[in-house]
Coordinates of C-alpha atoms and ligand atoms in Angstrom, one line a residue:
M249 CA -10.5 -6.8 36.5
K250 CA -9.8 -8.6 33.0
S251 CA -6.3 -8.6 32.0
V252 CA -5.2 -7.5 28.3
V253 CA -1.5 -8.3 27.0
I254 CA -0.7 -6.1 23.8
I255 CA 2.3 -7.4 21.6
G256 CA 3.8 -4.5 20.0
A257 CA 4.2 -0.8 21.1
G258 CA 3.6 0.7 17.7
M259 CA 1.5 3.8 17.5
G260 CA -1.7 1.3 17.3
G261 CA -0.4 -0.7 20.4
L262 CA 0.1 2.6 22.5
A263 CA -3.1 3.8 21.5
A264 CA -5.1 0.6 22.2
A265 CA -3.3 0.4 25.5
L266 CA -4.4 3.9 26.7
R267 CA -7.8 3.5 25.4
L268 CA -8.2 -0.4 27.3
R269 CA -6.6 1.1 30.6
K270 CA -9.2 4.2 30.3
M271 CA -11.7 1.4 30.5
G272 CA -10.5 -0.1 33.6
L273 CA -8.7 -3.0 32.2
D274 CA -5.3 -4.5 33.3
V275 CA -3.1 -3.6 30.4
T276 CA 0.8 -5.0 29.7
V277 CA 2.3 -3.8 26.7
I278 CA 5.3 -6.4 25.4
E279 CA 7.7 -4.5 22.8
K280 CA 10.8 -6.5 21.3
Q281 CA 12.6 -3.2 20.5
K282 CA 14.3 -1.2 23.5
R283 CA 12.6 2.0 22.5
P284 CA 8.7 1.9 21.7
G285 CA 7.3 3.3 18.6
G286 CA 7.5 0.6 15.9
R287 CA 7.7 2.2 12.6
S288 CA 7.1 5.8 14.0
N289 CA 10.7 5.6 15.7
V290 CA 13.7 7.9 16.2
L291 CA 17.4 8.4 15.7
Q292 CA 19.1 10.6 18.0
E293 CA 22.8 11.0 17.4
A294 CA 25.5 13.5 17.3
G295 CA 23.0 16.2 18.2
F296 CA 20.5 15.2 15.3
R297 CA 17.1 14.0 15.9
V298 CA 15.3 12.5 13.1
D299 CA 12.0 10.6 12.9
I300 CA 12.9 7.2 11.2
G301 CA 9.7 6.3 9.7
P302 CA 6.4 8.7 9.1
T303 CA 6.5 12.2 8.8
I304 CA 3.3 13.6 7.1
L305 CA 0.8 13.8 10.0
V306 CA -2.9 14.5 8.2
M307 CA -6.2 14.2 9.8
K308 CA -5.1 15.5 13.1
D309 CA -8.8 15.0 14.4
T310 CA -7.9 11.3 14.7
F311 CA -4.9 12.2 16.9
E312 CA -7.4 14.6 18.8
E313 CA -10.0 12.0 19.4
T314 CA -7.5 9.3 20.8
Y315 CA -6.6 11.8 23.3
R316 CA -10.1 12.8 24.1
A317 CA -11.0 9.2 24.9
I318 CA -8.6 8.8 27.4
G319 CA -9.4 12.5 29.1
Q320 CA -6.6 14.4 27.7
D321 CA -6.1 17.3 25.4
L322 CA -3.7 16.7 22.7
N323 CA -3.0 20.5 22.1
Q324 CA -2.3 21.2 25.6
R325 CA 0.4 18.4 25.8
I326 CA 1.8 18.9 22.3
T327 CA 2.8 21.8 20.2
F328 CA 1.7 21.5 16.4
K329 CA 2.4 24.1 13.6
A330 CA 0.5 23.9 10.1
L331 CA 2.6 23.5 7.0
D332 CA 1.6 25.6 4.3
P333 CA 2.8 24.6 1.7
N334 CA 2.1 21.1 2.3
Y335 CA 4.7 19.9 -0.5
R336 CA 7.3 21.1 -3.0
I337 CA 7.5 19.2 -5.7
Y338 CA 10.5 18.6 -7.8
F339 CA 10.4 17.7 -11.5
H340 CA 13.0 15.9 -13.4
D341 CA 13.7 19.0 -15.4
G342 CA 14.8 21.2 -12.7
D343 CA 11.1 22.8 -12.7
H344 CA 9.2 22.8 -9.2
I345 CA 5.6 23.7 -8.0
D346 CA 4.4 24.0 -4.3
L347 CA 1.3 22.5 -3.1
Y348 CA -0.2 24.8 -1.0
N349 CA -3.6 24.6 0.9
S350 CA -4.3 28.0 0.4
M351 CA -6.6 27.7 -3.1
A352 CA -5.2 31.2 -4.5
K353 CA -1.8 30.3 -4.1
L354 CA -2.3 27.0 -5.3
S355 CA -3.9 27.7 -8.2
A356 CA -1.2 30.4 -9.1
E357 CA 1.2 27.4 -8.8
V358 CA -0.8 24.8 -11.2
E359 CA -1.4 27.6 -13.6
R360 CA 2.3 28.1 -14.4
V361 CA 2.4 24.4 -15.6
E362 CA -0.8 24.1 -17.2
P363 CA -2.4 27.5 -17.8
G364 CA -6.5 27.2 -17.4
V365 CA -6.5 24.3 -15.2
T366 CA -7.9 26.4 -12.0
Q367 CA -11.6 25.2 -12.9
R368 CA -10.4 21.3 -13.4
L369 CA -8.7 21.6 -10.3
F370 CA -11.4 23.0 -8.2
R371 CA -13.6 20.3 -9.6
F372 CA -10.9 17.7 -8.6
I373 CA -10.9 18.9 -5.3
G374 CA -14.7 18.8 -4.9
D375 CA -15.0 15.5 -6.4
S376 CA -12.1 14.3 -3.8
A377 CA -14.1 15.7 -1.2
K378 CA -17.1 13.3 -2.0
K379 CA -14.9 10.3 -2.1
Y380 CA -13.4 11.3 1.2
E381 CA -16.9 11.6 2.8
L382 CA -17.7 8.0 1.2
G383 CA -14.5 6.6 2.1
M384 CA -14.9 7.5 5.7
D385 CA -18.1 5.6 5.9
F386 CA -16.0 2.6 4.8
V387 CA -13.1 3.2 7.3
D388 CA -14.8 4.0 10.6
R389 CA -16.6 0.9 11.5
N390 CA -16.0 -2.8 12.5
Y391 CA -17.1 -5.3 10.4
D392 CA -18.9 -8.7 11.2
H393 CA -20.7 -9.8 7.9
I394 CA -20.3 -9.0 4.2
T395 CA -23.8 -7.3 4.5
D396 CA -22.3 -4.6 6.5
L397 CA -20.7 -3.4 3.3
A398 CA -24.2 -3.2 1.6
N399 CA -25.2 0.4 2.4
P400 CA -27.3 1.4 -0.9
M401 CA -26.6 5.5 -0.2
A402 CA -22.8 4.3 -0.5
G403 CA -23.3 2.3 -3.4
V404 CA -25.1 5.2 -5.3
R405 CA -22.4 7.3 -4.3
L406 CA -19.6 5.2 -5.5
V407 CA -21.3 5.1 -8.9
Q408 CA -21.7 9.1 -8.6
T409 CA -17.9 9.7 -7.7
S410 CA -16.5 6.9 -9.8
A411 CA -14.6 5.9 -7.2
Y412 CA -14.1 2.3 -8.6
Q413 CA -12.3 3.7 -11.5
N414 CA -8.4 3.5 -12.1
L415 CA -6.8 6.4 -10.0
Y416 CA -4.0 7.6 -12.6
E417 CA -6.6 7.3 -15.4
Q418 CA -9.2 9.2 -13.8
V419 CA -6.7 12.1 -12.4
G420 CA -5.9 12.2 -16.3
K421 CA -9.2 13.5 -16.8
Y422 CA -8.7 16.8 -14.7
F423 CA -5.3 17.3 -15.8
R424 CA -3.5 17.5 -19.0
T425 CA 0.1 17.4 -18.4
D426 CA 2.5 14.8 -17.3
K427 CA 3.7 17.2 -14.2
L428 CA 0.1 17.7 -12.8
R429 CA -0.9 14.4 -13.1
K430 CA 2.1 13.2 -11.1
A431 CA 1.6 15.9 -8.5
F432 CA -2.1 14.6 -8.0
S433 CA -1.8 10.9 -8.1
F434 CA 1.2 10.0 -6.0
H435 CA -0.7 9.8 -2.7
S436 CA -1.6 6.3 -2.9
M437 CA 1.9 5.3 -2.7
F438 CA 1.3 5.9 1.2
L439 CA -0.9 3.1 1.1
G440 CA 1.4 0.7 -0.6
L441 CA -0.4 1.1 -4.0
S442 CA 1.1 2.5 -7.3
P443 CA -1.5 5.0 -8.9
F444 CA -1.7 2.9 -11.8
D445 CA -3.1 0.0 -9.7
A446 CA -5.2 1.9 -7.3
L447 CA -8.8 2.9 -7.1
A448 CA -9.8 6.3 -7.7
M449 CA -11.4 6.4 -4.4
Y450 CA -7.8 7.2 -2.9
S451 CA -7.8 10.7 -4.4
L452 CA -9.6 11.1 -0.8
I453 CA -5.8 11.2 0.5
T454 CA -5.0 14.0 -1.7
Y455 CA -8.0 15.8 -0.4
A456 CA -7.1 15.2 2.9
D457 CA -3.7 16.8 2.6
L458 CA -4.7 19.5 0.5
V459 CA -7.8 20.8 2.1
E460 CA -7.5 19.6 5.9
G461 CA -3.7 20.2 5.3
M462 CA -0.6 18.9 6.9
Q463 CA 0.5 19.6 10.5
Y464 CA 4.0 19.3 12.2
P465 CA 4.2 18.3 16.1
M466 CA 7.1 20.2 17.5
G467 CA 10.0 17.7 18.1
G468 CA 8.8 15.7 15.3
I469 CA 6.4 12.6 15.0
Y470 CA 8.4 10.9 18.0
S471 CA 6.9 13.6 20.3
I472 CA 3.7 12.0 20.2
I473 CA 5.2 8.6 20.6
E474 CA 7.0 10.0 23.7
D475 CA 4.0 11.6 25.2
M476 CA 1.9 8.4 24.7
V477 CA 4.7 6.7 26.5
A478 CA 4.5 9.2 29.3
L479 CA 0.8 8.8 29.6
C480 CA 1.1 4.7 29.8
G481 CA 3.2 5.7 32.9
E482 CA 0.8 8.2 34.3
M483 CA -2.2 5.9 33.6
G484 CA -0.6 2.7 34.8
V485 CA -0.3 0.7 31.6
N486 CA 2.9 -1.9 32.3
L487 CA 5.2 -1.0 29.2
R488 CA 8.1 -3.6 29.1
T489 CA 10.3 -3.1 26.4
G490 CA 13.4 -5.1 24.9
V491 CA 11.7 -8.5 24.8
A492 CA 9.9 -10.3 22.5
V493 CA 7.0 -12.4 22.4
K494 CA 8.0 -15.7 21.2
E495 CA 4.5 -17.5 21.2
I496 CA 0.7 -16.6 22.0
N497 CA -0.6 -19.5 24.1
V498 CA -3.8 -21.4 23.1
A499 CA -5.6 -23.8 24.8
R500 CA -8.3 -26.0 23.2
G501 CA -11.7 -26.1 25.1
A502 CA -13.0 -29.4 26.4
S503 CA -15.0 -30.5 23.4
G504 CA -11.7 -29.9 21.4
A505 CA -13.8 -27.8 18.8
T506 CA -13.0 -24.6 20.0
C507 CA -9.7 -23.0 21.3
A508 CA -8.7 -19.7 23.3
A509 CA -5.7 -17.5 23.5
N510 CA -4.8 -17.4 27.4
G511 CA -1.4 -15.4 27.2
V512 CA 1.9 -14.9 25.5
T513 CA 5.1 -16.8 26.1
L514 CA 8.5 -14.2 25.8
E515 CA 11.6 -15.1 24.2
T516 CA 12.9 -15.3 27.8
G517 CA 10.7 -18.5 28.5
E518 CA 8.4 -16.2 31.0
F519 CA 4.8 -16.9 30.5
V520 CA 2.4 -13.9 30.7
P521 CA -1.3 -15.0 31.4
A522 CA -4.0 -12.7 30.0
N523 CA -7.6 -12.9 29.4
I524 CA -7.3 -11.0 26.2
V525 CA -4.3 -11.1 24.0
V526 CA -4.1 -8.1 21.5
S527 CA -1.6 -8.2 18.6
N528 CA -0.1 -5.0 17.3
A529 CA 2.9 -7.0 15.8
D530 CA 2.1 -7.4 12.0
L531 CA -0.9 -9.8 11.4
V532 CA 0.6 -12.1 8.8
Y533 CA 3.7 -12.2 11.0
T534 CA 1.5 -13.0 14.1
Y535 CA -0.3 -15.8 12.5
K536 CA 2.9 -17.2 10.8
R537 CA 5.5 -17.1 13.6
L538 CA 3.5 -16.9 17.2
I539 CA 0.7 -19.1 16.6
R540 CA 1.2 -22.8 16.3
P541 CA -0.3 -24.2 13.0
E542 CA -2.7 -26.6 14.5
Y543 CA -4.8 -23.6 15.6
R544 CA -4.7 -21.6 12.5
K545 CA -8.0 -22.2 10.5
V546 CA -8.3 -19.1 8.9
Y547 CA -5.1 -17.8 7.7
P548 CA -2.8 -20.8 7.0
D549 CA 0.6 -20.0 5.4
A550 CA -0.9 -20.8 1.8
K551 CA -3.5 -18.1 2.2
L552 CA -1.1 -15.4 3.7
D553 CA 1.5 -16.1 0.7
K554 CA -1.2 -15.6 -1.8
M555 CA -2.1 -11.8 -0.4
D556 CA -0.6 -8.7 -1.7
Y557 CA 2.1 -7.0 0.1
A558 CA 3.0 -3.2 0.1
C559 CA 6.5 -1.6 -1.0
S560 CA 9.4 -1.2 1.2
G561 CA 11.8 1.8 1.0
Y562 CA 15.3 2.9 1.3
L563 CA 15.8 5.7 3.9
L564 CA 19.0 8.1 4.0
Y565 CA 19.1 10.7 7.0
L566 CA 21.8 13.3 6.8
G567 CA 22.9 15.8 9.2
V568 CA 24.3 18.7 7.5
D569 CA 26.5 21.7 9.0
K570 CA 24.4 24.2 7.1
Q571 CA 21.0 25.6 6.8
Y572 CA 18.8 25.6 3.4
D573 CA 16.3 28.6 3.6
H574 CA 15.3 27.8 0.1
M575 CA 13.7 24.6 0.8
R576 CA 10.5 23.5 2.1
H577 CA 9.8 21.1 5.0
Q578 CA 8.1 18.6 2.8
A579 CA 9.2 17.8 -0.9
L580 CA 8.9 15.0 -3.3
Y581 CA 11.1 14.6 -6.2
F582 CA 9.5 12.9 -9.3
S583 CA 11.6 10.7 -11.9
E584 CA 10.9 11.5 -15.6
D585 CA 9.6 8.2 -16.4
Y586 CA 6.7 8.0 -13.5
R587 CA 5.3 4.8 -14.8
A588 CA 8.4 2.7 -15.3
N589 CA 9.4 4.0 -11.8
L590 CA 6.1 2.6 -10.2
D591 CA 5.9 -0.6 -12.3
A592 CA 9.3 -1.4 -11.3
I593 CA 8.7 -1.3 -7.7
F594 CA 5.2 -2.6 -7.6
R595 CA 4.8 -5.0 -10.6
A596 CA 8.3 -6.1 -11.7
K597 CA 9.9 -5.7 -8.1
V598 CA 13.2 -4.6 -9.2
I599 CA 15.3 -1.7 -8.3
P600 CA 13.9 1.5 -10.1
D601 CA 16.7 3.1 -12.3
D602 CA 15.6 6.4 -11.5
P603 CA 14.1 6.4 -7.9
S604 CA 11.5 9.2 -7.1
F605 CA 11.9 10.0 -3.6
H606 CA 10.3 12.2 -0.6
L607 CA 12.6 14.8 0.8
N608 CA 12.0 16.1 4.2
N609 CA 13.8 19.1 6.0
P610 CA 12.2 19.1 9.4
T611 CA 14.6 21.7 10.4
I612 CA 13.2 24.3 8.2
T613 CA 10.0 24.3 11.0
D614 CA 12.0 23.0 13.9
P615 CA 15.5 24.1 14.3
S616 CA 16.0 22.3 17.7
L617 CA 16.2 19.1 15.8
A618 CA 19.9 20.0 14.8
P619 CA 22.8 21.8 16.4
P620 CA 22.9 25.8 15.7
G621 CA 23.5 26.3 12.2
H622 CA 22.8 22.9 10.9
S623 CA 20.0 20.7 9.3
V624 CA 18.7 17.2 9.1
L625 CA 17.4 15.9 5.7
Y626 CA 15.5 12.8 5.7
L627 CA 15.0 10.9 2.1
L628 CA 12.8 8.2 1.6
A629 CA 12.9 6.4 -2.0
P630 CA 9.9 3.8 -2.2
M631 CA 11.5 0.2 -3.1
P632 CA 10.2 -3.2 -3.9
N633 CA 9.7 -5.4 -0.9
L634 CA 11.8 -8.6 -0.3
Q635 CA 9.3 -10.7 -2.7
G636 CA 11.8 -9.6 -5.3
K637 CA 15.2 -11.1 -5.8
N638 CA 17.2 -8.1 -5.4
D639 CA 21.1 -8.0 -4.5
W640 CA 20.7 -5.2 -2.0
D641 CA 24.4 -5.0 -0.7
A642 CA 25.1 -4.3 -4.5
A643 CA 22.2 -2.0 -5.2
I644 CA 22.1 0.2 -1.9
P645 CA 25.5 2.2 -2.9
V646 CA 23.9 2.6 -6.5
I647 CA 20.8 4.1 -5.1
R648 CA 22.6 6.3 -2.5
E649 CA 24.9 7.6 -5.2
K650 CA 21.7 8.6 -7.3
L651 CA 19.9 10.1 -4.3
Y652 CA 23.0 12.3 -3.5
R653 CA 23.1 13.4 -7.4
Q654 CA 19.7 14.7 -7.0
L655 CA 20.4 16.2 -3.9
E656 CA 23.5 18.2 -5.7
K657 CA 20.8 19.3 -8.1
I658 CA 17.7 20.6 -6.2
V659 CA 19.6 21.3 -2.5
D660 CA 23.2 22.2 -2.6
P661 CA 25.8 21.2 -5.4
D662 CA 28.4 20.9 -2.4
I663 CA 26.1 18.9 -0.3
R664 CA 28.7 16.1 0.0
R665 CA 31.2 18.4 2.0
H666 CA 28.4 19.6 4.4
V667 CA 27.4 16.1 5.5
V668 CA 28.8 15.5 9.1
W669 CA 26.5 12.7 10.1
E670 CA 24.5 10.0 7.9
R671 CA 22.5 6.8 8.7
E672 CA 20.5 4.8 6.4
Y673 CA 17.5 2.0 6.8
R674 CA 17.1 -0.7 4.3
P675 CA 14.2 -2.9 3.3
E676 CA 15.9 -5.8 5.4
D677 CA 15.9 -3.7 8.2
W678 CA 12.0 -3.4 8.5
E679 CA 12.2 -7.0 8.8
R680 CA 14.6 -7.4 11.1
D681 CA 13.7 -4.7 13.7
I682 CA 9.7 -4.9 13.5
N683 CA 8.9 -8.2 11.9
A684 CA 7.7 -6.4 8.8
P685 CA 7.1 -9.3 6.4
Y686 CA 9.1 -9.3 3.2
G687 CA 10.6 -6.1 4.7
V688 CA 7.3 -3.9 3.7
A689 CA 7.9 -0.1 4.9
F690 CA 4.3 1.7 5.5
G691 CA 2.3 -1.4 6.1
S692 CA 2.0 -5.0 5.2
L693 CA -0.7 -5.8 3.1
S694 CA -1.5 -3.2 0.2
Q695 CA -5.0 -1.5 0.2
G696 CA -6.7 -2.8 -3.0
F697 CA -10.4 -3.5 -2.9
F698 CA -10.0 -6.9 -1.9
Q699 CA -7.4 -6.0 1.0
S700 CA -9.7 -3.2 2.4
S701 CA -13.0 -3.0 4.9
Y702 CA -14.7 -6.0 5.3
F703 CA -12.0 -8.1 3.1
R704 CA -9.1 -6.9 5.2
P705 CA -8.3 -9.5 8.0
H706 CA -10.6 -8.2 10.8
N707 CA -9.6 -7.3 14.3
K708 CA -11.2 -10.1 16.0
A709 CA -9.6 -13.8 15.1
R710 CA -12.1 -15.9 13.9
D711 CA -10.3 -19.0 14.8
I712 CA -9.0 -18.4 18.2
A713 CA -11.3 -16.8 21.0
N714 CA -10.2 -13.8 23.0
L715 CA -7.4 -12.8 20.3
Y716 CA -7.6 -9.5 18.5
F717 CA -5.6 -7.2 16.4
V718 CA -4.9 -3.7 16.2
G719 CA -2.6 -1.5 13.7
Q720 CA -1.7 -1.6 10.0
A721 CA -2.6 -4.9 9.0
T722 CA -6.2 -4.8 10.1
Y723 CA -9.0 -2.2 9.2
P724 CA -9.0 0.6 8.2
G725 CA -5.3 0.0 7.4
I726 CA -1.8 1.8 6.9
G727 CA -0.8 5.1 8.1
M728 CA -1.1 6.9 11.5
P729 CA -4.5 8.3 11.5
M730 CA -5.9 4.7 10.3
V731 CA -4.0 3.0 13.2
L732 CA -5.5 5.1 15.4
L733 CA -8.9 4.5 14.1
S734 CA -7.9 0.9 14.7
A735 CA -7.4 1.4 18.3
R736 CA -11.0 2.7 18.7
L737 CA -12.5 0.1 16.6
L738 CA -10.7 -2.5 18.9
Q739 CA -12.2 -0.6 21.8
E740 CA -15.3 -0.7 20.6
R741 CA -15.2 -4.5 19.7
L742 CA -14.0 -5.5 23.1
A743 CA -16.7 -3.3 25.0
K744 CA -19.4 -5.0 23.0
D745 CA -17.7 -8.6 23.2
Y746 CA -16.8 -8.6 27.0
R747 CA -19.7 -5.9 28.0
L748 CA -17.2 -3.5 29.6
Ligands
FAD166 C1 9.4 5.0 6.3 C2 7.9 5.1 6.5 C3 7.3 6.3 6.2 C4 5.8 6.3 6.8 N1 5.4 7.6 6.4 C5 4.2 7.8 6.7 C6 3.6 9.4 7.1 O1 4.5 10.1 6.5 N2 2.5 9.3 7.5 C7 1.9 8.3 8.1 O2 0.5 8.5 8.4 N3 2.2 6.8 7.8 C8 3.4 6.8 7.5 N4 3.7 5.5 7.5 C9 2.9 4.4 7.9 C10 2.6 4.5 9.3 O3 4.3 4.5 10.3 C11 2.5 2.9 10.2 O4 1.2 2.5 9.1 C12 2.0 2.9 11.4 O5 2.9 3.4 12.4 C13 1.9 1.6 11.8 O6 1.7 1.4 13.5 P1 1.1 0.0 13.9 O7 0.9 0.5 15.1 O8 0.3 -0.5 13.1 O9 2.5 -1.0 13.7 P2 4.1 -0.8 13.9 O10 4.7 0.5 14.0 O11 4.7 -1.6 12.9 O12 4.3 -1.2 15.3 C14 4.4 -2.8 15.7 C15 5.3 -3.0 16.8 O13 5.4 -4.4 17.3 C16 6.6 -5.0 17.6 N5 6.6 -6.4 17.4 C17 6.8 -7.2 16.5 N6 7.0 -8.4 16.9 C18 7.1 -8.5 18.1 C19 7.1 -9.4 18.9 N7 7.3 -10.7 18.6 N8 7.2 -9.0 20.2 C20 6.9 -8.0 20.7 N9 7.0 -6.9 20.0 C21 6.8 -7.1 18.7 C22 7.2 -4.0 16.7 O14 8.9 -3.9 17.1 C23 6.5 -2.6 16.7 O15 7.0 -1.9 17.6 C24 5.2 5.4 7.1 C25 5.9 4.2 7.6 C26 7.3 4.1 7.1 C27 7.8 2.8 7.6

């Protein structure tokens, strides 16, 4: 039986472990943190339970397919609730709209802001559906040669849908008000891209959110990780936590020209041999820190340093001794000068003056996450990554204060008196805890055209045999659904390479 060692128990590492085990491989997962999950981790303290990272679950079919592939039924094991509206959007002037996936309700909401917009809204959704279909052609496959991109039909559809244009400019052709332009362009930020820099192709995420809808797994996203960990136990995956990999061991072939991975060495000095090594740890980190420079022909430091990195984030988690029925489960606050906010984060890499943020109150749907009569609030403000030279110790109290002031406006003027538990997560914490380069949050390599599909680092190392990747830094890319797809693509890759 072939043995595989997987470095990292993020969602991608766990999904890969289950799939490869189902194929009959002997699978060991080594995770540096005590608790598996990577970015999809959880805080459980003082009676509160809150997801640390992802909270927005779209493309549920990718989760269902992962479970089907290992002979399980996701919906039998985890209870999901559909969210409608998907989000409430708060604007700087105190106004808000709800983004429903019921089209009649959505139309009523947007008409309040921009009378007469409904036809243009429906055209936007229809055109985004075509981009979704086109985008799926590019994400749902392994790449070997650049000619794999050459799909004449896709080329025609790229032109027909104008998916190659700038996202914000294109959204501006459907919507005339600043408010709706914000509401229908922000989604690219989830891929670490400003809508002012992203391809219009990425309105496919808006489509997936609006039309396929958002789901909430009871217990939060971490309940999926807990279930995957339970399945590892049931299926015989050897999951080791609280121990980091220090090096991927590589041996040169007799000719000296080829080299191949043959296991990993842990921080403790222990050598774990394996026929196949899969890294779910960040790919940039893996090359820079876990592989000796003499074996790295394809990704030397200089090349990795030139790549484009996604943004980071500051997170504030609050336990509150009160319930807020007027809130929605998911919300976003947009600062007045959207462009200044995004340019500060993505271009100048400085701390924005008036941070926009994501506000999540999962206790609206799931009161079990807090003691009776209490709520948990999760605030995520996108921030520049650590390539910017910011003094975070000085900046964090200021950012925190600004977030509290907004909460006073949109949630409760007395909120400070009701906060009974508080935690935060800073850009440096992502680097320390999960080895995220430059403290990037959602994923490391931003998904511009030249860091997507064929151009994104492949899931098979070209310079070292038996070394593979799974997760956000290889293709298809960032976000839970993409990471689950990357596990499927890895499985297909290994099945072909090793005739499994
Ligand atoms: C704040 C935040 C909000 C997000 N919101 C959403 C959302 O709403 N919806 C969505 O779909 N996605 C969201 N994302 C993105 C999503 O969480 C990630 O893209 C995805 O979870 C990445 O999974 P992964 O398996 O690639 O890697 P990771 O989760 O990064 O896991 C990698 C694992 O490798 C481990 N590791 C690293 N180095 C070593 C080593 N040397 N030895 C052993 N182990 C090691 C790490 O500890 C980690 O557990 C969000 C991310 C963040 C941070």
